[in-house]
């Protein structure tokens, strides 16, 4: 075909070459209607150049287009030879101080972590290497294409905005000079004319929607019947589908189809057939039919060849405009004026608006070309960048709606320009103030999430595939909101305050729709059948995390804004609480003479939600009131008196109780969705605006209410109120012998509740809660991470929360808390905690997971043993609370808290049943330690005129009141100090008693408060008598303990001798046999020392113990105990085979124990060696099979084992298994150490019997072979 077309092409070239660019330009200069002249020229020549049939010649097309079409325009613009004209423009042009290099896909970009205003500020390689930032901390990434270099933009960098190359161009005055002064009036007029005509032409033809006819001005006189079947790209169909369809539709080879598909994917469209209309229409119908079965069909259009020609030239025009304006800033300014000038149709009629609003209808190649033109023109001219930003903001809602319904990636959408506009601080604040941008973004986002429940909360449960697709795309709006807020204002105007608060109102509406979404109810009885959708809600929460933090940062910068925001947030939270209808009934709780009214609510029975963003935002704002001291400066402006502490704590407390109950195993039947939610709730990506804020909200509530009331409400929510309000609960439980699981469940809940109290009192490292700064907070995080183990830099960074700039703040503090250990020949460099920082370790650090807490405890105890110190891990000395939270410490000395401590210690002293646990005691000891540290600090820092109200030591010295008359907490601690079953906690109890005595001495030495001192004197006198009695009692306990230990040792010796009588007897026999050997020679030895046979030596029994990996019960392996098994895998094996080609004919009846001598196929049995009870394994295996049967076929994941074939994974090591092997005793052990051969024949008898059987078989075979 190419050979046939060549003469035609050559002929065409000769006719086109006769067109002179200079003559055409001269003709245009004389024309009265320039637009008409230019359009006639284009109508005549464009189809001749670009209608090249099925095989276009791009190089020739470009050459001809430049000579015949673009050449006259350049001559017209310059008024002379373009080479001379453009070189003159370059010389007179003042070079731009902006780099503006547009990045290609995969090109490296650099961002300075020290100087960039935000992470989107980047430099190209050339500018980076020539800037001061190469010596700073920087981040290198690869560009996805579309962005440009920010070198020279003073708003993008805190310092060093220019590289060496662009620094030379900053000599101009501060006032922005008009670049048009460097152009003559003639050039300006001609440029304006040609730019207006060509830009108008390009926009008109690219947005033209008719397929068979051109705009009237461009219509040809003679119209040929030649069409293109144009295939467009989408992100729905795969390469394979497109290739297969094209092979069927246009009868091409696979190689040609791959070429078509590649071009379609790269450029956005490609002609796949050229010819008459019907010929192309036929291909279109096949493509549509083949791709519309499961999804929407591929977009195909049959377009007249002249339309395709003009559209191709339209793209060429836009590229040409982008290159022309590079010669002069004046030309760029003119193009910007042309593009943003409103047309005759009023608003949105400018050429820029028309292109933007048609973005989703254009193909990928057209979008890329005009995006690049916008970047090199509108975004490089500071004056018009602002005007373009306004146009973009006005059309924002429409552009985002187009993007959401479109299926192209974000980088190919005009919506992606938000990152270039919204990250400029001055533009962002201008758009907030003048265009109310913040509100527009949030409302646009909410308009796309219309699926709500009855209460108006977002509902993602029954999302269709289309809704899920839209939700994924609409998340980019949150990113836009982040861009707008990423740069904080240094000065506030009244307009900015007003519009920000309007945006804050809209944001509260968004959070209101999230408050309480995805509520869950505990599944009782049957396991949940379908895992509910939870990921969408958490995705939304994760995306909003940084936005919530940034909004709080904005509020913190202005006192008026903070006060108004706090009021608005409290009002919305009050509305939310009014909307929750949980059937809540009032109930009165009473403990220790205190009573409180609350609501009857049971987390394990009612609906509960993890999503409480309004509560958490209020907690964040409350901390800011404290941090900025607004709460103390303007208390009259704040609604603090209107706050209802029970309302504030209710929902965060429910959420924390839910986590405790999940940990206690009460929500197992709710499946993995809940486990995943709890995981992300505590995860480093979400915790800052979820878990941490719930703790702060509880701290806020406790600081404003009676701590006894709070503790009673907490006991009620944890469903532990009955336990601590019932006298002698422990004795009742011990006598009733309740269900073990229920007791274990309650124990875990008590442990979790005590842990929560520790967190409420101990977590004061958030600026505003405690008197600390952000650096102290990061230091503490790093100290506790390195307390687990030494960590590499990357590992440590992952464990720390990132801010909106992807910074953790680690580098600024790491040297103060850690040493860097350089890597050896292999491995990585590690940070190790400095020894002096170990004293700041808190065993109950709130960001530890259970596993991390266990590892940290083990590591710290090991370190203390190495340093030959006691292994106590006392609570660290904490910074003081801010005044707004100062009353929180009283929770430690409240009556209900003392009752809880006393009760747990009482259970431990009684040491009966399963009602207490070591973990529970450990937490109580930690709380006592915290209270003692607090009192010690109060005493050390007390001012002369102040009365010390924190008197924990006096309260724990008093015995319990009637009717219990239990001993004091102090007396119980002294009793427990010598308890043999609490060896691990001995050092901690010693530390507590030592600290108690130190505080007592401090009180004796201080003369602060006469009233307190008098009380203290009375207490001391009574405690002295008590001390004598205690010392005597302890001595008696120690004597009894020594006697008991000696008796136990004596009993163990006797027991050992009784058990091993025969061993001792054998030793005596052996001694006598040895002497017999010496006396009588070898004959006696042969008679007595036999290994087998009736006279065998009795072998001593060896006890074998094994632990079940499932129930953790340890038991001795003997004939009477429960059967135990090993997980094993049995499979066919040909390792020892002599004939591997042989197959088993009848596998069902094949007995592998009796095989052919050629060993064609044997069996191999392997085991991981992990032991289980047979009944435990059976229960585990049944549950694996039942779980697989319950799961619907479409939800089954690909697993590495086949349950239907009896396969399972070892519960401990997950080794593939398909059977179990019984754990058997050696035969001697079964027969009590001696094998009984009395009923077995001797060797002579056995040989005689075998010989007779062989003879009989031979006779039988002869008889069978003899013919009858």
PDB file of N, CA and C in Angstrom, residues 333-406:
ATOM      1  N   UNK A 333       1.997  36.972  28.164  1.00  0.00           N
ATOM      2  CA  UNK A 333       0.958  37.832  28.757  1.00  0.00           C
ATOM      3  C   UNK A 333      -0.210  38.006  27.776  1.00  0.00           C
ATOM      4  N   UNK A 334       0.090  38.189  26.477  1.00  0.00           N
ATOM      5  CA  UNK A 334      -0.966  38.365  25.464  1.00  0.00           C
ATOM      6  C   UNK A 334      -1.821  37.101  25.370  1.00  0.00           C
ATOM      7  N   UNK A 335      -1.163  35.930  25.362  1.00  0.00           N
ATOM      8  CA  UNK A 335      -1.913  34.663  25.266  1.00  0.00           C
ATOM      9  C   UNK A 335      -2.827  34.499  26.486  1.00  0.00           C
ATOM     10  N   UNK A 336      -2.335  34.877  27.670  1.00  0.00           N
ATOM     11  CA  UNK A 336      -3.158  34.795  28.887  1.00  0.00           C
ATOM     12  C   UNK A 336      -4.382  35.714  28.761  1.00  0.00           C
ATOM     13  N   UNK A 337      -4.163  36.922  28.236  1.00  0.00           N
ATOM     14  CA  UNK A 337      -5.270  37.858  28.038  1.00  0.00           C
ATOM     15  C   UNK A 337      -6.316  37.268  27.091  1.00  0.00           C
ATOM     16  N   UNK A 338      -5.833  36.690  25.990  1.00  0.00           N
ATOM     17  CA  UNK A 338      -6.734  36.088  24.999  1.00  0.00           C
ATOM     18  C   UNK A 338      -7.517  34.946  25.630  1.00  0.00           C
ATOM     19  N   UNK A 339      -6.806  34.104  26.397  1.00  0.00           N
ATOM     20  CA  UNK A 339      -7.445  32.921  26.960  1.00  0.00           C
ATOM     21  C   UNK A 339      -8.503  33.237  27.997  1.00  0.00           C
ATOM     22  N   UNK A 340      -8.269  34.269  28.806  1.00  0.00           N
ATOM     23  CA  UNK A 340      -9.193  34.573  29.904  1.00  0.00           C
ATOM     24  C   UNK A 340     -10.200  35.668  29.564  1.00  0.00           C
ATOM     25  N   UNK A 341     -10.125  36.203  28.363  1.00  0.00           N
ATOM     26  CA  UNK A 341     -11.082  37.248  27.965  1.00  0.00           C
ATOM     27  C   UNK A 341     -12.461  36.622  27.741  1.00  0.00           C
ATOM     28  N   UNK A 342     -13.471  37.193  28.388  1.00  0.00           N
ATOM     29  CA  UNK A 342     -14.821  36.622  28.267  1.00  0.00           C
ATOM     30  C   UNK A 342     -15.357  36.808  26.858  1.00  0.00           C
ATOM     31  N   UNK A 343     -16.046  35.777  26.388  1.00  0.00           N
ATOM     32  CA  UNK A 343     -16.639  35.834  25.064  1.00  0.00           C
ATOM     33  C   UNK A 343     -18.002  36.501  25.087  1.00  0.00           C
ATOM     34  N   UNK A 344     -18.706  36.429  23.972  1.00  0.00           N
ATOM     35  CA  UNK A 344     -20.010  37.118  23.891  1.00  0.00           C
ATOM     36  C   UNK A 344     -21.103  36.467  24.755  1.00  0.00           C
ATOM     37  N   UNK A 345     -20.879  35.199  25.190  1.00  0.00           N
ATOM     38  CA  UNK A 345     -21.926  34.499  25.948  1.00  0.00           C
ATOM     39  C   UNK A 345     -21.863  34.746  27.454  1.00  0.00           C
ATOM     40  N   UNK A 346     -21.020  35.644  27.895  1.00  0.00           N
ATOM     41  CA  UNK A 346     -20.966  35.974  29.332  1.00  0.00           C
ATOM     42  C   UNK A 346     -20.095  35.003  30.111  1.00  0.00           C
ATOM     43  N   UNK A 347     -20.518  34.651  31.323  1.00  0.00           N
ATOM     44  CA  UNK A 347     -19.703  33.829  32.227  1.00  0.00           C
ATOM     45  C   UNK A 347     -19.406  32.468  31.599  1.00  0.00           C
ATOM     46  N   UNK A 348     -18.187  31.982  31.890  1.00  0.00           N
ATOM     47  CA  UNK A 348     -17.715  30.682  31.393  1.00  0.00           C
ATOM     48  C   UNK A 348     -17.610  30.625  29.869  1.00  0.00           C
ATOM     49  N   UNK A 349     -17.541  31.788  29.224  1.00  0.00           N
ATOM     50  CA  UNK A 349     -17.436  31.784  27.758  1.00  0.00           C
ATOM     51  C   UNK A 349     -16.011  32.046  27.290  1.00  0.00           C
ATOM     52  N   UNK A 350     -15.070  32.278  28.230  1.00  0.00           N
ATOM     53  CA  UNK A 350     -13.684  32.482  27.804  1.00  0.00           C
ATOM     54  C   UNK A 350     -13.130  31.167  27.269  1.00  0.00           C
ATOM     55  N   UNK A 351     -12.077  31.259  26.479  1.00  0.00           N
ATOM     56  CA  UNK A 351     -11.502  30.060  25.862  1.00  0.00           C
ATOM     57  C   UNK A 351     -10.980  29.086  26.917  1.00  0.00           C
ATOM     58  N   UNK A 352     -10.382  29.634  27.981  1.00  0.00           N
ATOM     59  CA  UNK A 352      -9.873  28.790  29.077  1.00  0.00           C
ATOM     60  C   UNK A 352     -11.024  28.053  29.752  1.00  0.00           C
ATOM     61  N   UNK A 353     -12.119  28.758  30.034  1.00  0.00           N
ATOM     62  CA  UNK A 353     -13.288  28.126  30.649  1.00  0.00           C
ATOM     63  C   UNK A 353     -13.846  27.017  29.763  1.00  0.00           C
ATOM     64  N   UNK A 354     -13.932  27.307  28.475  1.00  0.00           N
ATOM     65  CA  UNK A 354     -14.510  26.312  27.557  1.00  0.00           C
ATOM     66  C   UNK A 354     -13.671  25.040  27.527  1.00  0.00           C
ATOM     67  N   UNK A 355     -12.340  25.208  27.523  1.00  0.00           N
ATOM     68  CA  UNK A 355     -11.473  24.026  27.534  1.00  0.00           C
ATOM     69  C   UNK A 355     -11.615  23.252  28.840  1.00  0.00           C
ATOM     70  N   UNK A 356     -11.616  23.969  29.953  1.00  0.00           N
ATOM     71  CA  UNK A 356     -11.721  23.303  31.256  1.00  0.00           C
ATOM     72  C   UNK A 356     -13.024  22.523  31.376  1.00  0.00           C
ATOM     73  N   UNK A 357     -14.127  23.143  30.972  1.00  0.00           N
ATOM     74  CA  UNK A 357     -15.439  22.515  31.133  1.00  0.00           C
ATOM     75  C   UNK A 357     -15.664  21.376  30.139  1.00  0.00           C
ATOM     76  N   UNK A 358     -14.841  21.324  29.101  1.00  0.00           N
ATOM     77  CA  UNK A 358     -14.945  20.211  28.134  1.00  0.00           C
ATOM     78  C   UNK A 358     -13.904  19.133  28.410  1.00  0.00           C
ATOM     79  N   UNK A 359     -13.179  19.271  29.521  1.00  0.00           N
ATOM     80  CA  UNK A 359     -12.030  18.394  29.798  1.00  0.00           C
ATOM     81  C   UNK A 359     -12.395  16.913  29.753  1.00  0.00           C
ATOM     82  N   UNK A 360     -13.498  16.540  30.397  1.00  0.00           N
ATOM     83  CA  UNK A 360     -13.849  15.115  30.489  1.00  0.00           C
ATOM     84  C   UNK A 360     -14.285  14.545  29.138  1.00  0.00           C
ATOM     85  N   UNK A 361     -14.620  15.428  28.156  1.00  0.00           N
ATOM     86  CA  UNK A 361     -15.043  14.942  26.839  1.00  0.00           C
ATOM     87  C   UNK A 361     -13.852  14.773  25.896  1.00  0.00           C
ATOM     88  N   UNK A 362     -12.710  15.368  26.255  1.00  0.00           N
ATOM     89  CA  UNK A 362     -11.527  15.291  25.387  1.00  0.00           C
ATOM     90  C   UNK A 362     -10.775  13.987  25.620  1.00  0.00           C
ATOM     91  N   UNK A 363     -10.032  13.558  24.621  1.00  0.00           N
ATOM     92  CA  UNK A 363      -9.213  12.357  24.769  1.00  0.00           C
ATOM     93  C   UNK A 363      -7.897  12.720  25.450  1.00  0.00           C
ATOM     94  N   UNK A 364      -7.210  11.694  25.887  1.00  0.00           N
ATOM     95  CA  UNK A 364      -6.031  11.863  26.739  1.00  0.00           C
ATOM     96  C   UNK A 364      -4.968  12.760  26.102  1.00  0.00           C
ATOM     97  N   UNK A 365      -4.689  12.566  24.819  1.00  0.00           N
ATOM     98  CA  UNK A 365      -3.655  13.360  24.145  1.00  0.00           C
ATOM     99  C   UNK A 365      -3.995  14.834  24.114  1.00  0.00           C
ATOM    100  N   UNK A 366      -5.275  15.161  23.827  1.00  0.00           N
ATOM    101  CA  UNK A 366      -5.701  16.563  23.778  1.00  0.00           C
ATOM    102  C   UNK A 366      -5.590  17.204  25.158  1.00  0.00           C
ATOM    103  N   UNK A 367      -5.956  16.446  26.189  1.00  0.00           N
ATOM    104  CA  UNK A 367      -5.854  16.989  27.550  1.00  0.00           C
ATOM    105  C   UNK A 367      -4.402  17.331  27.883  1.00  0.00           C
ATOM    106  N   UNK A 368      -3.506  16.405  27.607  1.00  0.00           N
ATOM    107  CA  UNK A 368      -2.088  16.626  27.945  1.00  0.00           C
ATOM    108  C   UNK A 368      -1.554  17.880  27.271  1.00  0.00           C
ATOM    109  N   UNK A 369      -1.928  18.079  26.004  1.00  0.00           N
ATOM    110  CA  UNK A 369      -1.400  19.230  25.254  1.00  0.00           C
ATOM    111  C   UNK A 369      -1.893  20.546  25.850  1.00  0.00           C
ATOM    112  N   UNK A 370      -3.220  20.646  26.110  1.00  0.00           N
ATOM    113  CA  UNK A 370      -3.695  21.944  26.617  1.00  0.00           C
ATOM    114  C   UNK A 370      -3.310  22.154  28.078  1.00  0.00           C
ATOM    115  N   UNK A 371      -3.146  21.087  28.853  1.00  0.00           N
ATOM    116  CA  UNK A 371      -2.657  21.234  30.237  1.00  0.00           C
ATOM    117  C   UNK A 371      -1.254  21.826  30.234  1.00  0.00           C
ATOM    118  N   UNK A 372      -0.421  21.320  29.337  1.00  0.00           N
ATOM    119  CA  UNK A 372       0.948  21.848  29.265  1.00  0.00           C
ATOM    120  C   UNK A 372       0.955  23.308  28.838  1.00  0.00           C
ATOM    121  N   UNK A 373       0.045  23.679  27.937  1.00  0.00           N
ATOM    122  CA  UNK A 373      -0.053  25.080  27.522  1.00  0.00           C
ATOM    123  C   UNK A 373      -0.452  25.956  28.710  1.00  0.00           C
ATOM    124  N   UNK A 374      -1.428  25.506  29.496  1.00  0.00           N
ATOM    125  CA  UNK A 374      -1.858  26.270  30.683  1.00  0.00           C
ATOM    126  C   UNK A 374      -0.695  26.446  31.657  1.00  0.00           C
ATOM    127  N   UNK A 375       0.087  25.373  31.825  1.00  0.00           N
ATOM    128  CA  UNK A 375       1.202  25.458  32.779  1.00  0.00           C
ATOM    129  C   UNK A 375       2.276  26.423  32.298  1.00  0.00           C
ATOM    130  N   UNK A 376       2.539  26.422  31.003  1.00  0.00           N
ATOM    131  CA  UNK A 376       3.599  27.300  30.499  1.00  0.00           C
ATOM    132  C   UNK A 376       3.112  28.729  30.297  1.00  0.00           C
ATOM    133  N   UNK A 377       1.806  28.971  30.374  1.00  0.00           N
ATOM    134  CA  UNK A 377       1.292  30.335  30.175  1.00  0.00           C
ATOM    135  C   UNK A 377       0.648  30.871  31.455  1.00  0.00           C
ATOM    136  N   UNK A 378      -0.538  30.381  31.789  1.00  0.00           N
ATOM    137  CA  UNK A 378      -1.301  30.930  32.915  1.00  0.00           C
ATOM    138  C   UNK A 378      -0.583  30.785  34.253  1.00  0.00           C
ATOM    139  N   UNK A 379       0.059  29.634  34.474  1.00  0.00           N
ATOM    140  CA  UNK A 379       0.696  29.407  35.778  1.00  0.00           C
ATOM    141  C   UNK A 379       2.067  30.048  35.886  1.00  0.00           C
ATOM    142  N   UNK A 380       2.611  30.516  34.752  1.00  0.00           N
ATOM    143  CA  UNK A 380       3.923  31.168  34.787  1.00  0.00           C
ATOM    144  C   UNK A 380       3.801  32.688  34.825  1.00  0.00           C
ATOM    145  N   UNK A 381       2.606  33.203  34.681  1.00  0.00           N
ATOM    146  CA  UNK A 381       2.385  34.655  34.746  1.00  0.00           C
ATOM    147  C   UNK A 381       1.645  34.938  36.045  1.00  0.00           C
ATOM    148  N   UNK A 382       2.309  35.604  36.988  1.00  0.00           N
ATOM    149  CA  UNK A 382       1.763  35.753  38.339  1.00  0.00           C
ATOM    150  C   UNK A 382       0.428  36.487  38.356  1.00  0.00           C
ATOM    151  N   UNK A 383       0.285  37.482  37.456  1.00  0.00           N
ATOM    152  CA  UNK A 383      -0.970  38.246  37.422  1.00  0.00           C
ATOM    153  C   UNK A 383      -2.116  37.343  36.970  1.00  0.00           C
ATOM    154  N   UNK A 384      -1.888  36.597  35.893  1.00  0.00           N
ATOM    155  CA  UNK A 384      -2.968  35.784  35.332  1.00  0.00           C
ATOM    156  C   UNK A 384      -3.144  34.454  36.069  1.00  0.00           C
ATOM    157  N   UNK A 385      -2.121  34.085  36.833  1.00  0.00           N
ATOM    158  CA  UNK A 385      -2.269  32.885  37.672  1.00  0.00           C
ATOM    159  C   UNK A 385      -3.381  33.116  38.689  1.00  0.00           C
ATOM    160  N   UNK A 386      -3.421  34.320  39.223  1.00  0.00           N
ATOM    161  CA  UNK A 386      -4.458  34.671  40.197  1.00  0.00           C
ATOM    162  C   UNK A 386      -5.840  34.667  39.537  1.00  0.00           C
ATOM    163  N   UNK A 387      -5.943  35.263  38.328  1.00  0.00           N
ATOM    164  CA  UNK A 387      -7.232  35.286  37.617  1.00  0.00           C
ATOM    165  C   UNK A 387      -7.672  33.879  37.223  1.00  0.00           C
ATOM    166  N   UNK A 388      -6.696  33.055  36.810  1.00  0.00           N
ATOM    167  CA  UNK A 388      -7.010  31.663  36.466  1.00  0.00           C
ATOM    168  C   UNK A 388      -7.487  30.911  37.710  1.00  0.00           C
ATOM    169  N   UNK A 389      -6.849  31.176  38.861  1.00  0.00           N
ATOM    170  CA  UNK A 389      -7.250  30.522  40.110  1.00  0.00           C
ATOM    171  C   UNK A 389      -8.704  30.847  40.448  1.00  0.00           C
ATOM    172  N   UNK A 390      -9.102  32.090  40.206  1.00  0.00           N
ATOM    173  CA  UNK A 390     -10.493  32.493  40.473  1.00  0.00           C
ATOM    174  C   UNK A 390     -11.441  31.732  39.550  1.00  0.00           C
ATOM    175  N   UNK A 391     -11.084  31.642  38.249  1.00  0.00           N
ATOM    176  CA  UNK A 391     -11.931  30.908  37.297  1.00  0.00           C
ATOM    177  C   UNK A 391     -12.023  29.422  37.692  1.00  0.00           C
ATOM    178  N   UNK A 392     -10.887  28.884  38.131  1.00  0.00           N
ATOM    179  CA  UNK A 392     -10.857  27.473  38.536  1.00  0.00           C
ATOM    180  C   UNK A 392     -11.754  27.246  39.764  1.00  0.00           C
ATOM    181  N   UNK A 393     -11.696  28.164  40.723  1.00  0.00           N
ATOM    182  CA  UNK A 393     -12.511  28.031  41.936  1.00  0.00           C
ATOM    183  C   UNK A 393     -14.001  28.177  41.615  1.00  0.00           C
ATOM    184  N   UNK A 394     -14.327  29.100  40.715  1.00  0.00           N
ATOM    185  CA  UNK A 394     -15.740  29.287  40.362  1.00  0.00           C
ATOM    186  C   UNK A 394     -16.313  28.040  39.678  1.00  0.00           C
ATOM    187  N   UNK A 395     -15.491  27.382  38.900  1.00  0.00           N
ATOM    188  CA  UNK A 395     -15.953  26.172  38.184  1.00  0.00           C
ATOM    189  C   UNK A 395     -15.648  24.885  38.945  1.00  0.00           C
ATOM    190  N   UNK A 396     -15.153  25.021  40.184  1.00  0.00           N
ATOM    191  CA  UNK A 396     -14.641  23.857  40.921  1.00  0.00           C
ATOM    192  C   UNK A 396     -15.668  22.721  41.012  1.00  0.00           C
ATOM    193  N   UNK A 397     -16.881  23.076  41.390  1.00  0.00           N
ATOM    194  CA  UNK A 397     -17.903  22.033  41.598  1.00  0.00           C
ATOM    195  C   UNK A 397     -18.168  21.258  40.309  1.00  0.00           C
ATOM    196  N   UNK A 398     -18.279  21.984  39.208  1.00  0.00           N
ATOM    197  CA  UNK A 398     -18.546  21.342  37.905  1.00  0.00           C
ATOM    198  C   UNK A 398     -17.362  20.487  37.456  1.00  0.00           C
ATOM    199  N   UNK A 399     -16.149  21.004  37.643  1.00  0.00           N
ATOM    200  CA  UNK A 399     -14.951  20.263  37.234  1.00  0.00           C
ATOM    201  C   UNK A 399     -14.813  18.959  38.015  1.00  0.00           C
ATOM    202  N   UNK A 400     -15.094  19.027  39.328  1.00  0.00           N
ATOM    203  CA  UNK A 400     -14.974  17.820  40.153  1.00  0.00           C
ATOM    204  C   UNK A 400     -16.056  16.810  39.806  1.00  0.00           C
ATOM    205  N   UNK A 401     -17.256  17.298  39.514  1.00  0.00           N
ATOM    206  CA  UNK A 401     -18.341  16.383  39.118  1.00  0.00           C
ATOM    207  C   UNK A 401     -17.991  15.671  37.819  1.00  0.00           C
ATOM    208  N   UNK A 402     -17.398  16.432  36.882  1.00  0.00           N
ATOM    209  CA  UNK A 402     -16.967  15.823  35.615  1.00  0.00           C
ATOM    210  C   UNK A 402     -15.895  14.768  35.869  1.00  0.00           C
ATOM    211  N   UNK A 403     -14.974  15.083  36.785  1.00  0.00           N
ATOM    212  CA  UNK A 403     -13.886  14.140  37.081  1.00  0.00           C
ATOM    213  C   UNK A 403     -14.430  12.854  37.716  1.00  0.00           C
ATOM    214  N   UNK A 404     -15.394  13.001  38.619  1.00  0.00           N
ATOM    215  CA  UNK A 404     -15.938  11.832  39.322  1.00  0.00           C
ATOM    216  C   UNK A 404     -16.651  10.896  38.349  1.00  0.00           C
ATOM    217  N   UNK A 405     -17.365  11.464  37.380  1.00  0.00           N
ATOM    218  CA  UNK A 405     -18.091  10.618  36.423  1.00  0.00           C
ATOM    219  C   UNK A 405     -17.173  10.109  35.306  1.00  0.00           C
ATOM    220  N   UNK A 406     -16.055  10.767  35.109  1.00  0.00           N
ATOM    221  CA  UNK A 406     -15.074  10.328  34.107  1.00  0.00           C
ATOM    222  C   UNK A 406     -14.335   9.102  34.657  1.00  0.00           C
TER     223      UNK A 406
END
